[in-house]
XYZ file of C-alpha atoms in Angstrom:
570
model
C 50.530 49.951 87.716
C 50.235 51.501 91.165
C 52.397 50.367 94.039
C 51.146 53.004 96.445
C 48.957 51.924 99.403
C 45.367 53.190 99.176
C 46.076 54.637 95.738
C 48.493 57.217 97.117
C 45.972 58.759 99.518
C 47.012 60.239 102.844
C 46.714 57.679 105.601
C 47.780 57.209 109.179
C 47.958 53.445 108.875
C 51.124 51.519 108.348
C 51.781 50.944 104.605
C 52.094 47.560 102.962
C 55.781 48.240 102.270
C 56.522 48.807 105.936
C 54.667 45.656 106.900
C 56.678 43.723 104.301
C 59.892 45.264 105.594
C 59.264 44.037 109.102
C 58.787 40.437 107.948
C 61.039 40.233 104.846
C 64.616 41.539 104.925
C 65.648 40.223 101.504
C 65.949 43.696 99.966
C 67.897 44.982 102.971
C 70.688 42.518 102.337
C 70.874 43.259 98.602
C 69.912 46.405 96.750
C 69.244 48.386 99.934
C 72.987 48.609 100.484
C 73.194 51.471 97.952
C 71.125 53.645 100.321
C 72.501 52.274 103.606
C 74.293 55.545 104.494
C 71.172 57.530 103.657
C 68.907 55.882 106.244
C 66.717 54.458 103.479
C 65.583 50.886 102.892
C 64.441 49.474 99.545
C 61.288 47.352 99.770
C 60.876 46.443 96.134
C 62.618 46.991 92.785
C 60.636 46.756 89.554
C 62.039 47.017 86.012
C 59.408 48.251 83.606
C 59.812 49.953 80.226
C 63.586 50.582 80.474
C 63.055 52.207 83.884
C 63.978 50.858 87.314
C 61.335 51.722 89.936
C 62.702 51.547 93.484
C 60.174 51.720 96.339
C 61.762 52.885 99.583
C 61.080 54.341 103.013
C 63.060 55.522 105.999
C 64.871 52.904 108.063
C 64.258 54.821 111.337
C 61.277 54.428 113.646
C 61.253 58.096 114.574
C 61.684 61.499 113.018
C 63.693 64.586 114.039
C 61.886 67.927 113.898
C 63.956 70.243 111.638
C 62.642 73.309 113.516
C 63.390 72.424 117.148
C 65.434 69.182 117.002
C 63.098 67.047 119.132
C 62.450 63.416 118.220
C 58.940 62.087 117.703
C 57.483 58.618 116.995
C 53.811 59.552 116.589
C 52.910 59.478 112.897
C 50.464 62.062 111.588
C 50.186 60.866 107.957
C 52.137 59.552 104.987
C 52.717 60.694 101.436
C 54.914 59.704 98.512
C 57.704 61.533 96.719
C 58.977 60.698 93.219
C 62.729 61.303 93.023
C 65.107 60.761 90.115
C 68.397 58.994 90.809
C 71.521 58.060 88.879
C 71.060 55.452 86.169
C 71.671 51.726 86.634
C 73.249 49.958 83.636
C 72.442 53.014 81.540
C 68.720 52.899 82.326
C 66.657 55.450 84.193
C 66.060 55.071 87.936
C 62.981 56.455 89.735
C 62.912 56.354 93.530
C 59.402 56.226 95.047
C 59.960 57.360 98.619
C 57.300 56.962 101.319
C 57.617 59.914 103.688
C 55.990 60.173 107.101
C 54.716 63.283 108.847
C 55.100 63.315 112.617
C 53.508 65.247 115.462
C 55.898 67.565 117.303
C 55.181 67.475 121.042
C 57.561 70.288 121.937
C 55.434 73.118 123.341
C 58.060 75.714 122.421
C 58.147 74.671 118.738
C 56.217 76.854 116.327
C 55.242 73.826 114.206
C 52.813 71.087 115.258
C 53.722 68.635 112.489
C 56.821 68.058 110.396
C 57.923 65.765 107.567
C 60.874 63.456 108.076
C 64.091 64.099 106.156
C 66.017 60.812 106.269
C 69.729 60.627 105.570
C 71.861 62.823 103.358
C 70.776 61.661 99.902
C 67.335 63.296 99.677
C 66.747 66.979 100.450
C 63.600 68.955 101.051
C 61.588 70.054 98.009
C 64.031 68.337 95.639
C 63.101 65.859 92.918
C 66.597 64.464 92.429
C 68.982 62.724 94.768
C 72.112 64.489 95.966
C 74.458 62.482 93.736
C 72.170 63.068 90.755
C 72.307 66.825 91.379
C 76.106 66.679 91.556
C 76.195 64.988 88.159
C 73.884 67.664 86.721
C 76.050 70.436 88.163
C 79.281 68.915 86.810
C 77.885 68.618 83.301
C 76.372 72.107 83.516
C 79.742 73.603 84.472
C 81.814 71.838 81.814
C 79.373 72.356 78.908
C 76.520 74.590 77.808
C 73.072 73.892 79.226
C 71.851 72.363 75.952
C 74.872 70.080 75.628
C 74.626 69.111 79.304
C 70.955 68.207 78.870
C 71.735 65.937 75.918
C 74.679 64.283 77.679
C 72.621 63.627 80.810
C 69.856 62.081 78.721
C 72.323 59.430 77.537
C 73.007 58.688 81.216
C 69.329 58.154 81.975
C 68.821 61.585 83.590
C 66.176 63.481 81.647
C 66.344 67.157 82.450
C 65.739 70.325 80.416
C 68.432 72.950 79.651
C 66.478 75.521 81.696
C 66.636 73.278 84.750
C 70.399 72.916 84.342
C 70.702 76.709 84.337
C 68.459 77.048 87.403
C 70.626 74.578 89.300
C 73.768 76.534 88.404
C 72.184 79.848 89.412
C 71.131 78.322 92.750
C 74.726 77.488 93.659
C 76.839 79.978 95.619
C 80.595 80.427 95.443
C 82.766 80.480 98.602
C 84.076 83.774 99.948
C 87.763 82.765 100.144
C 88.396 85.195 103.005
C 91.705 83.552 103.958
C 93.406 83.959 100.563
C 96.877 85.574 100.789
C 98.438 85.598 97.296
C 96.338 86.550 94.287
C 96.788 87.334 90.598
C 94.508 89.757 88.781
C 94.012 90.440 85.092
C 91.302 91.845 82.842
C 89.144 89.958 80.342
C 86.835 91.222 77.626
C 83.051 91.058 77.713
C 83.125 92.761 74.311
C 86.611 93.445 73.028
C 87.352 97.148 73.003
C 84.025 97.996 74.681
C 83.502 96.423 78.126
C 85.903 94.500 80.368
C 85.882 92.569 83.633
C 88.510 91.279 86.079
C 89.471 87.748 87.070
C 91.169 86.963 90.391
C 93.280 83.831 90.933
C 94.435 82.202 94.171
C 98.148 81.599 93.533
C 98.615 79.314 96.503
C 96.125 76.710 95.264
C 96.062 77.599 91.576
C 92.378 78.199 90.882
C 90.080 81.177 90.181
C 88.192 82.583 93.144
C 86.201 85.544 91.813
C 85.087 87.532 88.771
C 84.455 91.274 88.796
C 82.155 93.079 86.390
C 84.684 95.795 85.547
C 88.394 96.596 85.672
C 88.066 99.974 87.326
C 89.917 101.117 90.435
C 86.827 101.262 92.623
C 85.707 97.685 91.935
C 89.061 96.084 92.738
C 89.547 98.341 95.786
C 86.245 97.107 97.281
C 87.302 93.509 96.701
C 90.649 94.128 98.391
C 88.933 95.672 101.413
C 86.818 92.526 101.817
C 89.920 90.291 101.748
C 92.228 91.709 104.393
C 94.653 88.747 104.390
C 95.924 89.449 100.879
C 99.548 90.614 100.988
C 100.855 89.742 97.472
C 99.175 90.800 94.203
C 100.522 89.829 90.797
C 99.160 92.117 88.066
C 99.811 93.488 84.610
C 101.015 97.042 83.989
C 97.522 98.515 84.502
C 97.496 101.660 86.612
C 93.906 100.987 87.760
C 94.891 97.891 89.744
C 97.932 99.689 91.143
C 95.796 102.648 92.258
C 93.285 100.319 93.902
C 96.054 98.584 95.889
C 97.539 101.901 96.955
C 94.151 103.218 98.108
C 93.775 100.363 100.631
C 96.691 101.871 102.660
C 97.980 98.377 103.487
C 101.446 96.890 103.097
C 100.793 94.859 99.951
C 103.562 93.584 97.706
C 102.827 94.315 94.055
C 104.443 92.163 91.374
C 104.514 93.286 87.738
C 104.089 90.434 85.286
C 107.212 89.424 83.341
C 105.269 88.612 80.206
C 103.724 92.077 80.060
C 107.073 93.738 80.736
C 108.714 91.938 77.812
C 105.668 92.623 75.655
C 105.809 96.334 76.502
C 109.380 96.733 75.298
C 108.834 94.595 72.173
C 105.792 96.721 71.317
C 107.981 99.808 71.672
C 110.478 98.244 69.285
C 107.729 97.491 66.767
C 106.496 101.072 66.995
C 110.024 102.361 66.474
C 110.425 100.251 63.320
C 107.099 101.536 61.975
C 108.153 105.133 62.596
C 111.507 104.631 60.858
C 110.417 102.222 58.122
C 111.816 104.578 55.472
C 115.327 103.985 56.858
C 114.813 100.233 56.600
C 113.611 100.631 53.006
C 116.664 102.689 52.068
C 118.949 100.117 53.693
C 117.374 97.293 51.696
C 117.119 99.193 48.410
C 120.489 100.953 48.594
C 121.969 101.181 45.093
C 118.709 100.031 43.444
C 116.436 102.108 41.215
C 112.730 101.596 41.580
C 110.840 102.451 38.386
C 107.437 104.029 38.859
C 104.581 102.318 37.079
C 101.299 104.130 36.659
C 98.004 102.457 35.943
C 94.892 104.111 34.663
C 91.563 103.052 36.072
C 88.557 103.191 33.836
C 84.987 103.194 35.013
C 82.281 101.313 33.172
C 79.302 103.430 32.106
C 76.227 103.128 34.309
C 73.104 101.657 32.797
C 69.904 103.620 33.356
C 66.566 101.982 33.864
C 63.647 102.850 31.649
C 60.491 102.863 33.806
C 57.339 101.375 32.364
C 54.229 103.578 32.343
C 51.781 100.687 32.212
C 49.958 100.365 35.548
C 50.014 96.929 37.160
C 49.517 95.203 40.520
C 52.937 96.359 41.690
C 51.823 99.968 41.634
C 48.734 99.134 43.687
C 50.848 97.295 46.274
C 53.372 100.124 46.259
C 50.619 102.677 46.995
C 49.346 100.493 49.848
C 52.818 100.276 51.365
C 53.380 104.045 51.134
C 49.978 104.727 52.671
C 50.700 102.479 55.654
C 54.155 104.036 55.954
C 52.628 107.511 56.182
C 50.461 106.242 59.025
C 53.581 105.240 60.948
C 53.798 101.513 60.236
C 57.205 99.821 60.081
C 58.175 97.407 57.255
C 57.537 94.218 59.275
C 53.910 95.076 60.259
C 53.298 96.284 56.685
C 54.497 92.960 55.311
C 52.188 91.057 57.672
C 49.190 93.230 56.809
C 49.623 93.037 53.027
C 50.948 89.467 52.875
C 54.145 90.401 51.063
C 57.783 89.643 51.798
C 59.453 91.745 54.482
C 62.312 92.529 52.090
C 59.813 93.866 49.536
C 58.115 96.050 52.141
C 61.482 97.407 53.274
C 62.497 98.141 49.676
C 59.236 99.956 48.919
C 59.503 102.038 52.103
C 62.898 103.328 50.963
C 61.633 104.288 47.481
C 60.031 107.588 46.555
C 58.633 106.287 43.256
C 58.195 102.808 41.805
C 60.618 101.873 38.987
C 59.427 99.956 35.958
C 59.565 96.210 35.621
C 62.688 94.594 34.293
C 61.834 92.689 31.124
C 63.612 91.181 28.156
C 61.881 93.717 25.885
C 63.623 96.544 27.715
C 67.055 95.173 26.792
C 66.208 95.204 23.052
C 68.430 92.316 22.031
C 67.237 92.561 18.420
C 69.276 95.746 17.959
C 72.519 93.891 18.728
C 71.861 90.404 17.291
C 73.710 91.021 14.042
C 76.738 92.545 15.748
C 76.941 89.813 18.391
C 76.673 86.988 15.838
C 79.298 88.569 13.590
C 81.801 89.129 16.399
C 81.196 85.662 17.863
C 81.858 84.098 14.447
C 85.191 85.873 14.314
C 86.244 84.117 17.556
C 85.605 86.841 20.103
C 84.354 85.673 23.560
C 80.830 86.663 24.614
C 82.175 88.400 27.725
C 84.178 90.813 25.556
C 81.204 91.347 23.237
C 79.031 92.189 26.245
C 81.481 94.882 27.322
C 81.479 96.370 23.826
C 77.708 96.552 23.398
C 77.358 97.919 26.954
C 79.349 100.917 25.756
C 76.924 101.177 22.813
C 73.934 101.515 25.161
C 73.007 97.929 26.052
C 71.680 97.811 29.648
C 71.340 94.068 30.240
C 73.483 92.205 32.755
C 75.959 89.477 31.879
C 74.036 86.342 32.940
C 70.833 87.074 30.944
C 73.073 88.031 28.029
C 74.734 84.597 28.192
C 71.353 82.882 28.371
C 70.027 84.785 25.347
C 73.043 84.035 23.122
C 73.903 80.566 24.396
C 73.174 79.159 20.906
C 76.459 80.785 19.810
C 78.531 78.824 22.341
C 79.731 75.232 22.451
C 78.624 74.707 26.049
C 81.940 75.615 27.684
C 82.147 77.857 30.677
C 81.770 81.481 29.608
C 79.842 80.498 26.430
C 82.849 80.414 24.119
C 82.231 80.000 20.359
C 83.360 76.823 18.624
C 86.241 78.474 16.809
C 87.463 80.308 19.904
C 91.180 80.352 20.553
C 92.841 81.600 23.728
C 94.843 84.795 23.576
C 98.599 84.399 23.699
C 99.936 84.515 27.236
C 101.131 87.880 28.340
C 104.442 88.182 30.067
C 104.165 88.635 33.793
C 105.641 91.839 35.196
C 109.045 91.358 36.747
C 110.534 93.062 39.792
C 114.187 92.313 40.542
C 114.376 94.562 43.570
C 114.974 93.143 47.056
C 111.892 92.150 49.023
C 110.634 94.434 51.788
C 109.109 92.718 54.819
C 106.108 94.281 56.590
C 106.467 95.487 60.159
C 104.742 92.408 61.637
C 107.094 90.048 59.808
C 110.075 92.058 61.029
C 108.741 91.782 64.587
C 108.540 87.995 64.294
C 112.179 87.882 63.122
C 113.234 89.974 66.119
C 111.212 87.763 68.470
C 112.916 84.629 67.129
C 116.340 86.225 67.487
C 115.529 87.339 71.030
C 114.457 83.810 72.028
C 117.553 82.224 70.465
C 115.701 80.355 67.702
C 117.333 79.450 64.393
C 116.799 81.849 61.479
C 116.838 81.010 57.783
C 118.993 82.884 55.288
C 116.400 85.547 54.415
C 115.640 86.212 58.085
C 119.344 86.512 58.907
C 119.735 88.960 56.040
C 116.815 91.035 57.337
C 118.233 91.098 60.853
C 121.704 92.085 59.623
C 120.158 94.901 57.587
C 118.353 96.185 60.665
C 121.496 95.982 62.795
C 123.252 98.252 60.294
C 120.871 101.022 61.412
C 122.114 102.856 64.517
C 118.723 103.451 66.115
C 117.698 99.798 65.784
C 121.015 98.487 67.108
C 120.700 100.592 70.246
C 117.055 99.589 70.750
C 117.726 95.886 70.244
C 120.695 95.878 72.638
C 118.552 97.655 75.238
C 115.717 95.152 74.738
C 118.074 92.185 74.960
C 119.659 93.537 78.148
C 116.277 94.213 79.762
C 115.062 90.663 79.059
C 118.186 89.250 80.723
C 117.642 91.461 83.764
C 113.967 90.470 84.104
C 114.729 86.759 83.799
C 117.597 86.998 86.283
C 117.525 87.311 90.079
C 119.601 90.463 90.733
C 117.574 93.601 91.303
C 120.653 95.832 91.188
C 121.045 95.016 87.483
C 117.709 96.749 86.804
C 119.075 100.021 88.220
C 122.251 99.708 86.158
C 120.236 99.063 82.984
C 118.087 102.146 83.591
C 121.147 104.343 84.174
C 122.829 103.022 81.036
C 119.965 104.046 78.743
C 118.537 107.000 80.668
C 120.040 109.570 78.288
C 119.067 107.732 75.114
C 117.899 109.741 72.127
C 115.286 107.147 71.138
C 111.922 108.413 72.332
C 110.246 104.962 72.442
C 112.969 103.596 74.712
C 112.892 106.729 76.868
C 109.123 106.399 77.366
C 109.520 102.756 78.410
C 112.198 103.595 80.976
C 110.010 106.354 82.463
C 107.203 103.794 82.869
C 109.605 101.405 84.619
C 110.651 104.208 86.951
C 107.041 104.951 87.947
C 106.363 101.257 88.590
C 109.832 100.481 89.956
C 108.803 98.591 93.123
C 106.518 96.189 91.248
C 109.148 95.575 88.558
C 111.825 94.949 91.164
C 109.533 92.498 93.000
C 109.073 90.410 89.862
C 112.860 89.861 89.831
C 113.107 89.270 93.555
C 110.084 86.951 94.002
C 110.090 85.263 90.582
C 106.271 85.375 90.341
C 104.532 85.579 86.958
C 100.958 86.146 85.882
C 101.023 83.168 83.528
C 98.481 81.217 85.562
C 96.059 84.140 85.411
C 96.512 84.456 81.642
C 95.730 80.753 81.293
C 92.464 81.084 83.172
C 91.574 84.134 81.061
C 91.854 81.924 77.984
C 89.693 79.306 79.657
C 87.129 81.953 80.567
C 86.899 82.983 76.903
C 86.190 79.380 75.901
C 83.470 79.027 78.557
C 81.898 82.358 77.587
C 81.786 81.450 73.906
C 80.319 78.017 74.633
C 77.379 79.846 76.214
C 76.730 81.758 72.966
C 77.005 85.218 74.558
C 74.128 84.584 77.017
C 76.215 84.161 80.144
C 75.684 86.647 82.944
C 78.415 87.480 85.418
C 77.100 85.265 88.224
C 76.587 82.260 85.968
C 80.019 82.713 84.416
C 81.537 82.974 87.903
C 79.848 79.753 89.017
C 81.081 77.876 85.958
C 84.654 78.999 86.510
C 84.977 79.110 90.296
C 82.989 76.015 91.289
C 84.726 73.618 88.933
C 87.564 72.703 91.284
C 85.052 72.208 94.124
C 82.759 69.805 92.262
C 85.549 67.819 90.626
C 87.794 67.504 93.689
């Protein structure tokens, strides 16, 4: 069915739809209302094959030249555009738009003709309406391209995953030049290998940029492009601090409370690991720990007996080695010879071809009498296999079971009919007190620090630790530091540092020296009560988005997915 005038050919005459529009305004009062703000009028709506076909044209009698801005009413020609729109009642909608080309009579314009661009719903060179493109972008941001394509298909918008990606790559993020308070933290491209940086606008609470590294130079360049920034919340990284200092601007740095508490708890964990022997002595005081030795025995290795009879395997092996000498890799060799790639790889690694594995090589007949006699006495086949392996039998366990399955009653392990289980052996006993690993001890300390309830065993562990002088001093210092950080008096930080400055615990001393070097940022976190928790939350969200893209997300695409979300959904 063709609804186009003259079969869709270019014409300068007025189309049938425009003639109908001038005499019949029925569609204008009904379905045309959905495009009223877009300067479009619907002439006819046809439902065919689960698809709504809407035939439309511009509601204006003139066109505006997009190059010079002059209006023109002289039509040069007409053509049709097929545009996809949002679904109606879950069914696909195709908009057939008649577009006019006008003559431009402005002598200063570099174009003589131009095509009209009515309203704000249809853009140049686009095959989807503006609202349809917004729906595609929203689904592309919240899900992977494949998932977005499938979800859109259920909405009547049929689009490929590659097109979803192209639309996301075409979008550009704002510059956010007026941002004043930011939070910065690193995130892992590949954990332990490559890292990037995420920057959050603390005033509005959304991410504004992603950087491809966490080095000083990258963040310094970003800071130079955003001159209004005067507060930066960061972790304890010296790279971000150096970048801020290199800008030579009065910027308030705020060290994150979470990282400060984590730093001192990590120091406590390290101290416990270094002095774990003291904890063991405190737990096992007055107890004797007997030493049990176990002897490990190695099973004898079975040697293969190569067969001297030539067969097709030797011919194929020679072919593989010949191609390998010519420089072929296993995959091309497998394709050339029509063998499995695994076989070609195995042959390439061999210097000589071993013999075939066969039942004759195992020589079961030598052991039949022994196996039948031992099985009749009630011995399991698994034990018999171990015994004859020491006698020189080279067969594996599963073929051995298959060969002598007539001796079993069908139970698992091929047990003989008169088999009886061995009497249960007594389990070894250990009456000594339990020793907790370092990680479990750290969790007990964390619960105690947060004021959570401990069970009896945890209380006993904590009391044992508090009996050690070095742990008692470290825990009291950690508890005091957490109170200072969560408070609002900066003078308490100085008092805490003076109190433990002459400590003999090296882990605590190292932590205090780090606080001294980063004193202004640590003091600001008490004074301003700003945390990097929002940044950490968006780092977790970034990890989810990155993993949903199956490791194929580039930096720009990842930035668009994270930064543009609040724009498209608000």
